[in-house]
mmCIF file of C-alpha atoms and ligand atoms in Angstrom:
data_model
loop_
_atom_site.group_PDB
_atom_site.id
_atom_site.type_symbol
_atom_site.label_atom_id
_atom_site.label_comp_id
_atom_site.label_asym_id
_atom_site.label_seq_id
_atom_site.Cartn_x
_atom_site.Cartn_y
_atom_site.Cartn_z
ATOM 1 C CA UNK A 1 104.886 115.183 124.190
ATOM 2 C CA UNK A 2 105.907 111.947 122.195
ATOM 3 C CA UNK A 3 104.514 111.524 118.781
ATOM 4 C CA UNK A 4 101.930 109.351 119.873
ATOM 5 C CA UNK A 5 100.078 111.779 121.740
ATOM 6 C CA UNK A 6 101.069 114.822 118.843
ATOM 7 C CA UNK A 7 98.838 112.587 116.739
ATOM 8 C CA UNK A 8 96.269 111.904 119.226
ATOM 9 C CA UNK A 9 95.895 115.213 120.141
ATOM 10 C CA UNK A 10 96.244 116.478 116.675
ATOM 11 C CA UNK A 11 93.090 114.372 115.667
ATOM 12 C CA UNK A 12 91.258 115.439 118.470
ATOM 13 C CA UNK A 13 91.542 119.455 117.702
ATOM 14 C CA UNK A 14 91.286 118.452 113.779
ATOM 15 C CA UNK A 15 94.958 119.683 113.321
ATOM 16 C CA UNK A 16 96.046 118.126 109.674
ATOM 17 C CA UNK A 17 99.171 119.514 109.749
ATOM 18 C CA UNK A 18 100.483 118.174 113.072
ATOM 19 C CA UNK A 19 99.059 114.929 112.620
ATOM 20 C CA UNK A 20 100.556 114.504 109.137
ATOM 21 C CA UNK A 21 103.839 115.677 110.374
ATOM 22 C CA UNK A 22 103.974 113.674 113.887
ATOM 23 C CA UNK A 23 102.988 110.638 111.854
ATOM 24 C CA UNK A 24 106.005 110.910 109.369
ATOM 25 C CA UNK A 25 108.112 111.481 112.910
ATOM 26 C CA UNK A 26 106.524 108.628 114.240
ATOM 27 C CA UNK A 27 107.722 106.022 110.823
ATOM 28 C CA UNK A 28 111.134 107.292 110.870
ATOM 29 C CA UNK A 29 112.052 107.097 114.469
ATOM 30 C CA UNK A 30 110.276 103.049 114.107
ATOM 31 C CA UNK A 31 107.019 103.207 115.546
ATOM 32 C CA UNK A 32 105.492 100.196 113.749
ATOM 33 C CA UNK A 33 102.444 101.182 111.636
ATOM 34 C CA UNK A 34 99.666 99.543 113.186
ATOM 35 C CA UNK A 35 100.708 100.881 116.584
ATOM 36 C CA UNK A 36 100.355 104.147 115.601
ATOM 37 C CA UNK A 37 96.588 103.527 114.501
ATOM 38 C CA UNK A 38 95.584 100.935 117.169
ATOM 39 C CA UNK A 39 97.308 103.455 119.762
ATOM 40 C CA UNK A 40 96.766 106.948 118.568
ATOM 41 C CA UNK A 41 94.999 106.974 115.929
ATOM 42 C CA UNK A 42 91.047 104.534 116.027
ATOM 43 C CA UNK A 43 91.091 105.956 119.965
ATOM 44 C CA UNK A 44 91.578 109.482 119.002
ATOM 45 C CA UNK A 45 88.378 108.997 116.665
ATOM 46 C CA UNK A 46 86.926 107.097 120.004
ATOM 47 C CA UNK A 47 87.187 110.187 122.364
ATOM 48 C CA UNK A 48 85.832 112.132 119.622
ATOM 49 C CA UNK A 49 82.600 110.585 119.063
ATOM 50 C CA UNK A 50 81.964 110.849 123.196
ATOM 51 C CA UNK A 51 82.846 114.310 123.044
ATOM 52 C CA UNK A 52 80.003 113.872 120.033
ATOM 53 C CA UNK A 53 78.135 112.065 122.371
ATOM 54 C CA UNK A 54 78.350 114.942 125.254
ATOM 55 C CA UNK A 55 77.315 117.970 123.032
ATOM 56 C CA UNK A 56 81.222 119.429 123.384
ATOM 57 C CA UNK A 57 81.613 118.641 119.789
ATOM 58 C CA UNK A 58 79.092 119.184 116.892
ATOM 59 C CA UNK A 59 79.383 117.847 113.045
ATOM 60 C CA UNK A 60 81.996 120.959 112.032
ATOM 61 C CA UNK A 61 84.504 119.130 114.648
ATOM 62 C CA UNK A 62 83.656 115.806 113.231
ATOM 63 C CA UNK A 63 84.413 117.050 110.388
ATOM 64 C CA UNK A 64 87.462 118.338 110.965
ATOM 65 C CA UNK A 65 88.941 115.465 113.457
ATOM 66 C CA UNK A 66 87.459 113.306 110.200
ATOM 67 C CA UNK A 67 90.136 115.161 107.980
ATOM 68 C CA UNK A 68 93.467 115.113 110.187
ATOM 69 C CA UNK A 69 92.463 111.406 110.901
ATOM 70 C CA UNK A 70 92.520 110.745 106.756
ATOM 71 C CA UNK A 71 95.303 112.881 106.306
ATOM 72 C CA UNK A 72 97.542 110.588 108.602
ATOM 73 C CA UNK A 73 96.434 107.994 107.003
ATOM 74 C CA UNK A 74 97.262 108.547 103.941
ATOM 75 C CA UNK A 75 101.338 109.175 105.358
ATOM 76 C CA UNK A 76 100.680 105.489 106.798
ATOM 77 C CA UNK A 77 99.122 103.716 104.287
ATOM 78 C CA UNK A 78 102.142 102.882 102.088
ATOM 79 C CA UNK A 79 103.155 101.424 105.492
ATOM 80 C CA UNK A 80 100.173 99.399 106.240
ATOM 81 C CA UNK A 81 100.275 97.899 102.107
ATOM 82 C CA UNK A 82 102.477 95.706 101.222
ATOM 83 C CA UNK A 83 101.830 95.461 97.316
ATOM 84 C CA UNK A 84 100.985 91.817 95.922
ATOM 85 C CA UNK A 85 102.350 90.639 92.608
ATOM 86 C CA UNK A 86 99.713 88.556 91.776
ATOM 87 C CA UNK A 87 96.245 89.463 93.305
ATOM 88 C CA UNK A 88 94.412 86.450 95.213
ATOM 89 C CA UNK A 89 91.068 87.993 94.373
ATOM 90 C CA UNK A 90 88.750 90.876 94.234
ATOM 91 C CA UNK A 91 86.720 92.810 96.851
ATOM 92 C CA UNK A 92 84.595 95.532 96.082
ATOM 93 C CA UNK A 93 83.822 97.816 99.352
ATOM 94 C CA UNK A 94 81.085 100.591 99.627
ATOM 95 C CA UNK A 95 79.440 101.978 102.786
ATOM 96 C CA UNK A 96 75.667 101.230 102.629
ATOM 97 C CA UNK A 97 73.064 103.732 101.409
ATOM 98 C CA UNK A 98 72.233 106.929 103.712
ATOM 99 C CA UNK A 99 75.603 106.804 105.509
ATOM 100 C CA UNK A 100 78.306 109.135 104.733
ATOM 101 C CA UNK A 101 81.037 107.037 107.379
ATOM 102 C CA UNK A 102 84.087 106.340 105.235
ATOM 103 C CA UNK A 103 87.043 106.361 107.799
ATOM 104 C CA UNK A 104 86.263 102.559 108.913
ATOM 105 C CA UNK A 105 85.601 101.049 105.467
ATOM 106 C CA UNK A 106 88.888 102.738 104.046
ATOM 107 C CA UNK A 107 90.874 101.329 106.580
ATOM 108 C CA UNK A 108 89.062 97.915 105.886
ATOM 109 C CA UNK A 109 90.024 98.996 101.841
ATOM 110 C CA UNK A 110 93.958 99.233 103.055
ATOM 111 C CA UNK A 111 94.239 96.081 105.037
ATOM 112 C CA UNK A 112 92.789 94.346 102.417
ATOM 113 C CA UNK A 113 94.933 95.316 100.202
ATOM 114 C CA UNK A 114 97.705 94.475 102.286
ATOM 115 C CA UNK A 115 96.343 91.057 102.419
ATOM 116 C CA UNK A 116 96.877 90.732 98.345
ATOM 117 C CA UNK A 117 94.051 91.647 97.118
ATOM 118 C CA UNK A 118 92.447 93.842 94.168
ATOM 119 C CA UNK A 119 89.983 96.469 95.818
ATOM 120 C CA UNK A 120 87.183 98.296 94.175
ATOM 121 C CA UNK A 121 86.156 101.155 96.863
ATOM 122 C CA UNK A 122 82.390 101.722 95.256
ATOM 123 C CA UNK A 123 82.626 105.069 98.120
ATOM 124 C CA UNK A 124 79.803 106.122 100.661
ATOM 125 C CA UNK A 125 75.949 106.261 100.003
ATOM 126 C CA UNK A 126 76.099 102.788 98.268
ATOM 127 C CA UNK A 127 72.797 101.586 97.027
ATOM 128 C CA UNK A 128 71.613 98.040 97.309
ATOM 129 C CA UNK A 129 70.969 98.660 93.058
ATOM 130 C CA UNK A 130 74.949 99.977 92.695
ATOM 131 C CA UNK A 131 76.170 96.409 95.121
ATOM 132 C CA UNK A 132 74.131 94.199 92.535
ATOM 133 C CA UNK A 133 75.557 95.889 89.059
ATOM 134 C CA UNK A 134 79.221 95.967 90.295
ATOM 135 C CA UNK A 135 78.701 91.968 90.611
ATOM 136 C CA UNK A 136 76.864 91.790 87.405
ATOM 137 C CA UNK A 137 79.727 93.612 85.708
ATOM 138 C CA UNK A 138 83.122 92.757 87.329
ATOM 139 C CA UNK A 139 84.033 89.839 88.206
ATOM 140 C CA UNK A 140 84.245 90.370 92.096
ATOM 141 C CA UNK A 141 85.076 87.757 94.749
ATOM 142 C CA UNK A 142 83.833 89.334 98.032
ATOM 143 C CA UNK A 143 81.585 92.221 98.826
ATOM 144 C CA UNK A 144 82.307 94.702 101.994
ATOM 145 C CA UNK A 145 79.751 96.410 103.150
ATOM 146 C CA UNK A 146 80.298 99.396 106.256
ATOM 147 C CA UNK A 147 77.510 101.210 108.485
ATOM 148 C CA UNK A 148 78.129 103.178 111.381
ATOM 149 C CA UNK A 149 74.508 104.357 112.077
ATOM 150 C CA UNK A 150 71.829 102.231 113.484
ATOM 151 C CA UNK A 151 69.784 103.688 111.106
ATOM 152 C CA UNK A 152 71.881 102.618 107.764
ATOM 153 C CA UNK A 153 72.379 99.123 108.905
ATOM 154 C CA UNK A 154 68.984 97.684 107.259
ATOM 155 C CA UNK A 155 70.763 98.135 104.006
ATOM 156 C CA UNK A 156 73.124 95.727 104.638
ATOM 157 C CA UNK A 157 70.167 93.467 104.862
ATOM 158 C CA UNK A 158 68.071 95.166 101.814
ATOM 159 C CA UNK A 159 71.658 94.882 99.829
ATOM 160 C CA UNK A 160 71.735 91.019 99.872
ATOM 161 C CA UNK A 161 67.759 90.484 99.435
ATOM 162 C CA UNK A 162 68.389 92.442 96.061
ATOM 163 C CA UNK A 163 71.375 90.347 95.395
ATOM 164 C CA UNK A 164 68.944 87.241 95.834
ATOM 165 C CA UNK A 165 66.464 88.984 93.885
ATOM 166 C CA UNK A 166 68.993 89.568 90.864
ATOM 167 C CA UNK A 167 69.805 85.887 91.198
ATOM 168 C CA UNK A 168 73.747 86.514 92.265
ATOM 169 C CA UNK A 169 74.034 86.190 95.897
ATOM 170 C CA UNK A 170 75.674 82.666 95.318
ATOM 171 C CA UNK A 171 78.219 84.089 92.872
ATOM 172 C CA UNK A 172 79.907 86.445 95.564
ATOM 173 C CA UNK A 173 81.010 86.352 99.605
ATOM 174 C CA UNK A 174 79.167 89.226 101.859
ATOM 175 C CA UNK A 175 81.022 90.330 104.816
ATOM 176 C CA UNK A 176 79.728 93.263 106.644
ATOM 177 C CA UNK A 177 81.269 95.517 109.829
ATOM 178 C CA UNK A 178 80.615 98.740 111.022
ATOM 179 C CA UNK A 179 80.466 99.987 114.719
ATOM 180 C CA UNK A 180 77.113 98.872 115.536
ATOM 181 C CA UNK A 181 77.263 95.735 113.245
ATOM 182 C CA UNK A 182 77.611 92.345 115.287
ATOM 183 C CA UNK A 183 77.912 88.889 114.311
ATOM 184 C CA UNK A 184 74.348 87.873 115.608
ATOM 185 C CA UNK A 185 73.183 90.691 113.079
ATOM 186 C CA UNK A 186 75.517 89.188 110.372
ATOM 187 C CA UNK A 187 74.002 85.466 110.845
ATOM 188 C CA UNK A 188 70.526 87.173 111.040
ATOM 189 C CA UNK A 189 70.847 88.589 107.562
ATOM 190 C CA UNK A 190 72.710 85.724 105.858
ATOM 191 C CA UNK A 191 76.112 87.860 106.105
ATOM 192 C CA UNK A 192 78.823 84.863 105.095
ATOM 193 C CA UNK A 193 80.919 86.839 107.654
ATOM 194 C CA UNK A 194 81.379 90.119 109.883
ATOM 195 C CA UNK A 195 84.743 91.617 111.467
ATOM 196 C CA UNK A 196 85.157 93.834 114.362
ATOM 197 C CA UNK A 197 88.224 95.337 112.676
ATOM 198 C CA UNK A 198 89.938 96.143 109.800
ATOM 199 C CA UNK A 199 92.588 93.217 110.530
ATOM 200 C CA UNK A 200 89.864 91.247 110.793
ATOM 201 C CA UNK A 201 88.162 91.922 107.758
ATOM 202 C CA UNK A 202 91.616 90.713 106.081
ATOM 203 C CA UNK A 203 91.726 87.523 107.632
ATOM 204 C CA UNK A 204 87.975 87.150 106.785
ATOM 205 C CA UNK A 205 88.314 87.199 102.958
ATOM 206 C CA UNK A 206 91.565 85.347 103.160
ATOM 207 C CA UNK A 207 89.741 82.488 105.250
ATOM 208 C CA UNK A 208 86.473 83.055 103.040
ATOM 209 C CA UNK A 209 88.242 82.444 99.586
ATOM 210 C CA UNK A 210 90.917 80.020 101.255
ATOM 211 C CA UNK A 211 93.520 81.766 100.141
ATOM 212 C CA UNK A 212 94.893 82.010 103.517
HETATM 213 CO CO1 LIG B 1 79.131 110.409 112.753
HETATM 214 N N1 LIG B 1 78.230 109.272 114.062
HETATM 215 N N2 LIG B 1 77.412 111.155 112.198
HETATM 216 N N3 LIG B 1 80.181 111.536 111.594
HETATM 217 N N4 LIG B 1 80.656 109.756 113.646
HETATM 218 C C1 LIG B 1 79.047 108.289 114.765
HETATM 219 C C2 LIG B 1 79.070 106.962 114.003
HETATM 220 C C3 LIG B 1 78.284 108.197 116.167
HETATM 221 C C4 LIG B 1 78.484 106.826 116.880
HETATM 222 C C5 LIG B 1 78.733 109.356 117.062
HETATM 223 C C6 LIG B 1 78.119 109.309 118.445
HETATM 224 O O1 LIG B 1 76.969 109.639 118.597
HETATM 225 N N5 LIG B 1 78.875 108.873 119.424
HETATM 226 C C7 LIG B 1 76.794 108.467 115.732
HETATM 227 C C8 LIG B 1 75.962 107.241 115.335
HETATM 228 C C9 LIG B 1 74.913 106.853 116.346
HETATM 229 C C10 LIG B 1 74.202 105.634 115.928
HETATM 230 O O2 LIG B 1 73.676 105.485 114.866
HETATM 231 N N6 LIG B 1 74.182 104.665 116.822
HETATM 232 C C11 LIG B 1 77.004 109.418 114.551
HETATM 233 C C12 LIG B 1 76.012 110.309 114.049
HETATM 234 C C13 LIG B 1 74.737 110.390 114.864
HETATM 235 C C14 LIG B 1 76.205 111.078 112.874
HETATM 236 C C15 LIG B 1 75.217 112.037 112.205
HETATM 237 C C16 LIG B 1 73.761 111.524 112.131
HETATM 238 C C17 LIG B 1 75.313 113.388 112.965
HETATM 239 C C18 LIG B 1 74.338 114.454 112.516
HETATM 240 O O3 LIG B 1 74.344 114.864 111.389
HETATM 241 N N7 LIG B 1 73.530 114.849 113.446
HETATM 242 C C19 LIG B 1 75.825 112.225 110.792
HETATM 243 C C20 LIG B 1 75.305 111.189 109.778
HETATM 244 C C21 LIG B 1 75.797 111.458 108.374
HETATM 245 C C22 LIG B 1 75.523 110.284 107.454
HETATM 246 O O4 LIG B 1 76.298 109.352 107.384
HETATM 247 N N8 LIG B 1 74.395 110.306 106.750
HETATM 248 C C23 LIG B 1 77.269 111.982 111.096
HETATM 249 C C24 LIG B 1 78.309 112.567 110.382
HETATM 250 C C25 LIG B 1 79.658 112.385 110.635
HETATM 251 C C26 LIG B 1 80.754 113.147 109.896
HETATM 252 C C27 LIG B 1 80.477 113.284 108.394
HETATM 253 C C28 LIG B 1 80.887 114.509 110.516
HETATM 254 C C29 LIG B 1 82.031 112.284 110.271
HETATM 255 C C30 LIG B 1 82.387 111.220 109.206
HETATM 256 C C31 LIG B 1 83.479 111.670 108.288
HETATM 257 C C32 LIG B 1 83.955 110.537 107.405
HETATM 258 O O5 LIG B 1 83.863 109.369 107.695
HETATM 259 N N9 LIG B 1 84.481 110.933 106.276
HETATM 260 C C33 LIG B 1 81.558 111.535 111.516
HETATM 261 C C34 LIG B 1 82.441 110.880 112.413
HETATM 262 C C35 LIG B 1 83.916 111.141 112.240
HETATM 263 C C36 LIG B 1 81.964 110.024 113.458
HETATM 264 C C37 LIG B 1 82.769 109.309 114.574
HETATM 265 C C38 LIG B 1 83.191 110.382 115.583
HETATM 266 C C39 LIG B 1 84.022 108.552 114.163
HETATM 267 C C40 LIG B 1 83.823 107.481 113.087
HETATM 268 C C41 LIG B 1 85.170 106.962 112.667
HETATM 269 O O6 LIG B 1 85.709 107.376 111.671
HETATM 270 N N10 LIG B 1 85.783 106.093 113.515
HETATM 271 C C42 LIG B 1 81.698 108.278 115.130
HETATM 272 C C43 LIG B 1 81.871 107.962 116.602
HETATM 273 C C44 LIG B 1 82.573 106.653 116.852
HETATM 274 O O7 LIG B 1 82.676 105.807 115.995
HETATM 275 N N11 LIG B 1 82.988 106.474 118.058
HETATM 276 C C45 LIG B 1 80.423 108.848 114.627
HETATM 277 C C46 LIG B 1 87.119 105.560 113.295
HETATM 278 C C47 LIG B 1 87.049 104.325 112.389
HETATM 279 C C48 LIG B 1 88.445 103.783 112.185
HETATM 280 O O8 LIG B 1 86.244 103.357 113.052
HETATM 281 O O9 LIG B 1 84.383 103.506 111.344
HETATM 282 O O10 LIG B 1 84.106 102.149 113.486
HETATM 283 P P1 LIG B 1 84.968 102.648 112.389
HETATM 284 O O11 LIG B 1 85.600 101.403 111.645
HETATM 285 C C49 LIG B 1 86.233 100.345 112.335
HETATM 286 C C50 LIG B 1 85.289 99.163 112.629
HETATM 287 O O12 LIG B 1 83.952 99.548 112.844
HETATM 288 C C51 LIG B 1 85.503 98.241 111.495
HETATM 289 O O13 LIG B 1 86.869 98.443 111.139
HETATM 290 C C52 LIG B 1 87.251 99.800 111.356
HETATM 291 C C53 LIG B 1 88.670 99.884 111.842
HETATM 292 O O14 LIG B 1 89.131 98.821 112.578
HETATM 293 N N12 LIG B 1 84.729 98.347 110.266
HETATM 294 C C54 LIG B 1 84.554 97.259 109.461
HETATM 295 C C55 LIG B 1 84.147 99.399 109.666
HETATM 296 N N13 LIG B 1 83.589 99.030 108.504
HETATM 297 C C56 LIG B 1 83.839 97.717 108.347
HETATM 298 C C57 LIG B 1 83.515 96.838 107.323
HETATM 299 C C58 LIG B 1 83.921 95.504 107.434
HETATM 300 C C59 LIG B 1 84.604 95.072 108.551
HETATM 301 C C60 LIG B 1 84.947 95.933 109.580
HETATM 302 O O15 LIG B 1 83.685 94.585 106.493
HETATM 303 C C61 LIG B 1 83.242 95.001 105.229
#
């Protein structure tokens, strides 16, 4: 089996230990980083949301798959980062309120970073209240906001209707992504942007602060 499919295979049956290793195989024989997530790794968490989906897995195997996923990577973040001297701005990034997803938004976190840019990673469970104070109190650029439930996405809305309330939603970019986010949703909301991916979400700020 090549690395590739160790690491697939290894997120699939929630294997850490395999995954971590077969990723640190995978860097030193010069499998690019982003293959190894775009190929591997994002459909690996794919197949194991159908199995989800199916009733073969429950939350325990989420759970676990969750875990080997983070643990490789962490072995390919240093990889997918290439530090900035000078940051070109500031992004704080939470998931929204009620949702406990936090594999999507910190791959959004890395890529950013990668980009050049300080991030502030507010966590999961992110209240609309917590969104508002963190651009009351530091002096943040963009904010990110993740939901992968259907039922968690309304707080992207209720997020930026308190940020109008509190009289800041012209001091800051909102970009917002998330599995079952869509553009129509983010124009519908007054999103200034959404991305599909974690790439994406890069290039958004970049283009958003024209910093490209
Ligand atoms: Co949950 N879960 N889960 N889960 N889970 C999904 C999302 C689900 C689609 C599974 C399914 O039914 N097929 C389903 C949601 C259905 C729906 O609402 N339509 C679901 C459900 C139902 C639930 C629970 C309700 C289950 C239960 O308890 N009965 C529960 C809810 C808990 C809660 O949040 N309150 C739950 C719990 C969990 C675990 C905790 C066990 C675990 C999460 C662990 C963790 O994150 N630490 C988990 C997992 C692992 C998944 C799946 C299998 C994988 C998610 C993932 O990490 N994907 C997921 C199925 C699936 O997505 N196919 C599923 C990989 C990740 C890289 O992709 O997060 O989509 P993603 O991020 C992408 C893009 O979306 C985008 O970029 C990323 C990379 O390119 N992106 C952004 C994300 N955020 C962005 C922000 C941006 C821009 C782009 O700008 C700011």
């Amino acid at each position: 089996m090549g690395h590739k499919e160790t690491i697939y295979e290894g997120i699939i049956k929630g294997n850490a230990k395999a995954v971590e290793e077969a990723v640190k195989a995978a860097l030193a024989e010069g499998i690019p980083a982003p293959e190894i997530l775009d190929e591997a790794m994002i459909p690996a968490m794919t197949e194991v949301g159908r199995l989800f989906e199916i009733n073969e897995y429950y939350v325990p195997e989420m759970l676990i798959a969750a875990r080997a996923m983070k643990t490789g990577l962490a072995v390919l973040k240093p990889e997918l980062v290439k530090a900035a001297v000078e940051p070109k701005g500031k992004v704080a990034l939470g998931t929204v309120k009620g949702d406990l997803h936090d594999i999507g938004k910190n791959l959004v976190a890395i890529m950013i970073e990668g980009a050049g840019f300080e991030v502030i990673d507010l966590g999961v469970d992110v209240s609309p209240e917590k969104f508002v104070q963190t651009v009351q109190e530091q002096d943040v650029d963009v904010i990110g906001m993740s939901a992968l439930l259907t039922t968690t996405m309304p707080n992207m809305k209720n997020t930026i209707e308190a940020l109008k309330e509190a009289g800041v939603r012209d001091k800051v970019k909102v970009i917002i992504g998330g599995a079952p986010v869509t553009q129509k949703y983010a124009d519908e909301i007054g999103a200034d942007g959404y991305s599909r991916d974690a790439a994406g979400a890069a290039r958004l700020v970049q283009e958003l602060l024209n910093v490209a």
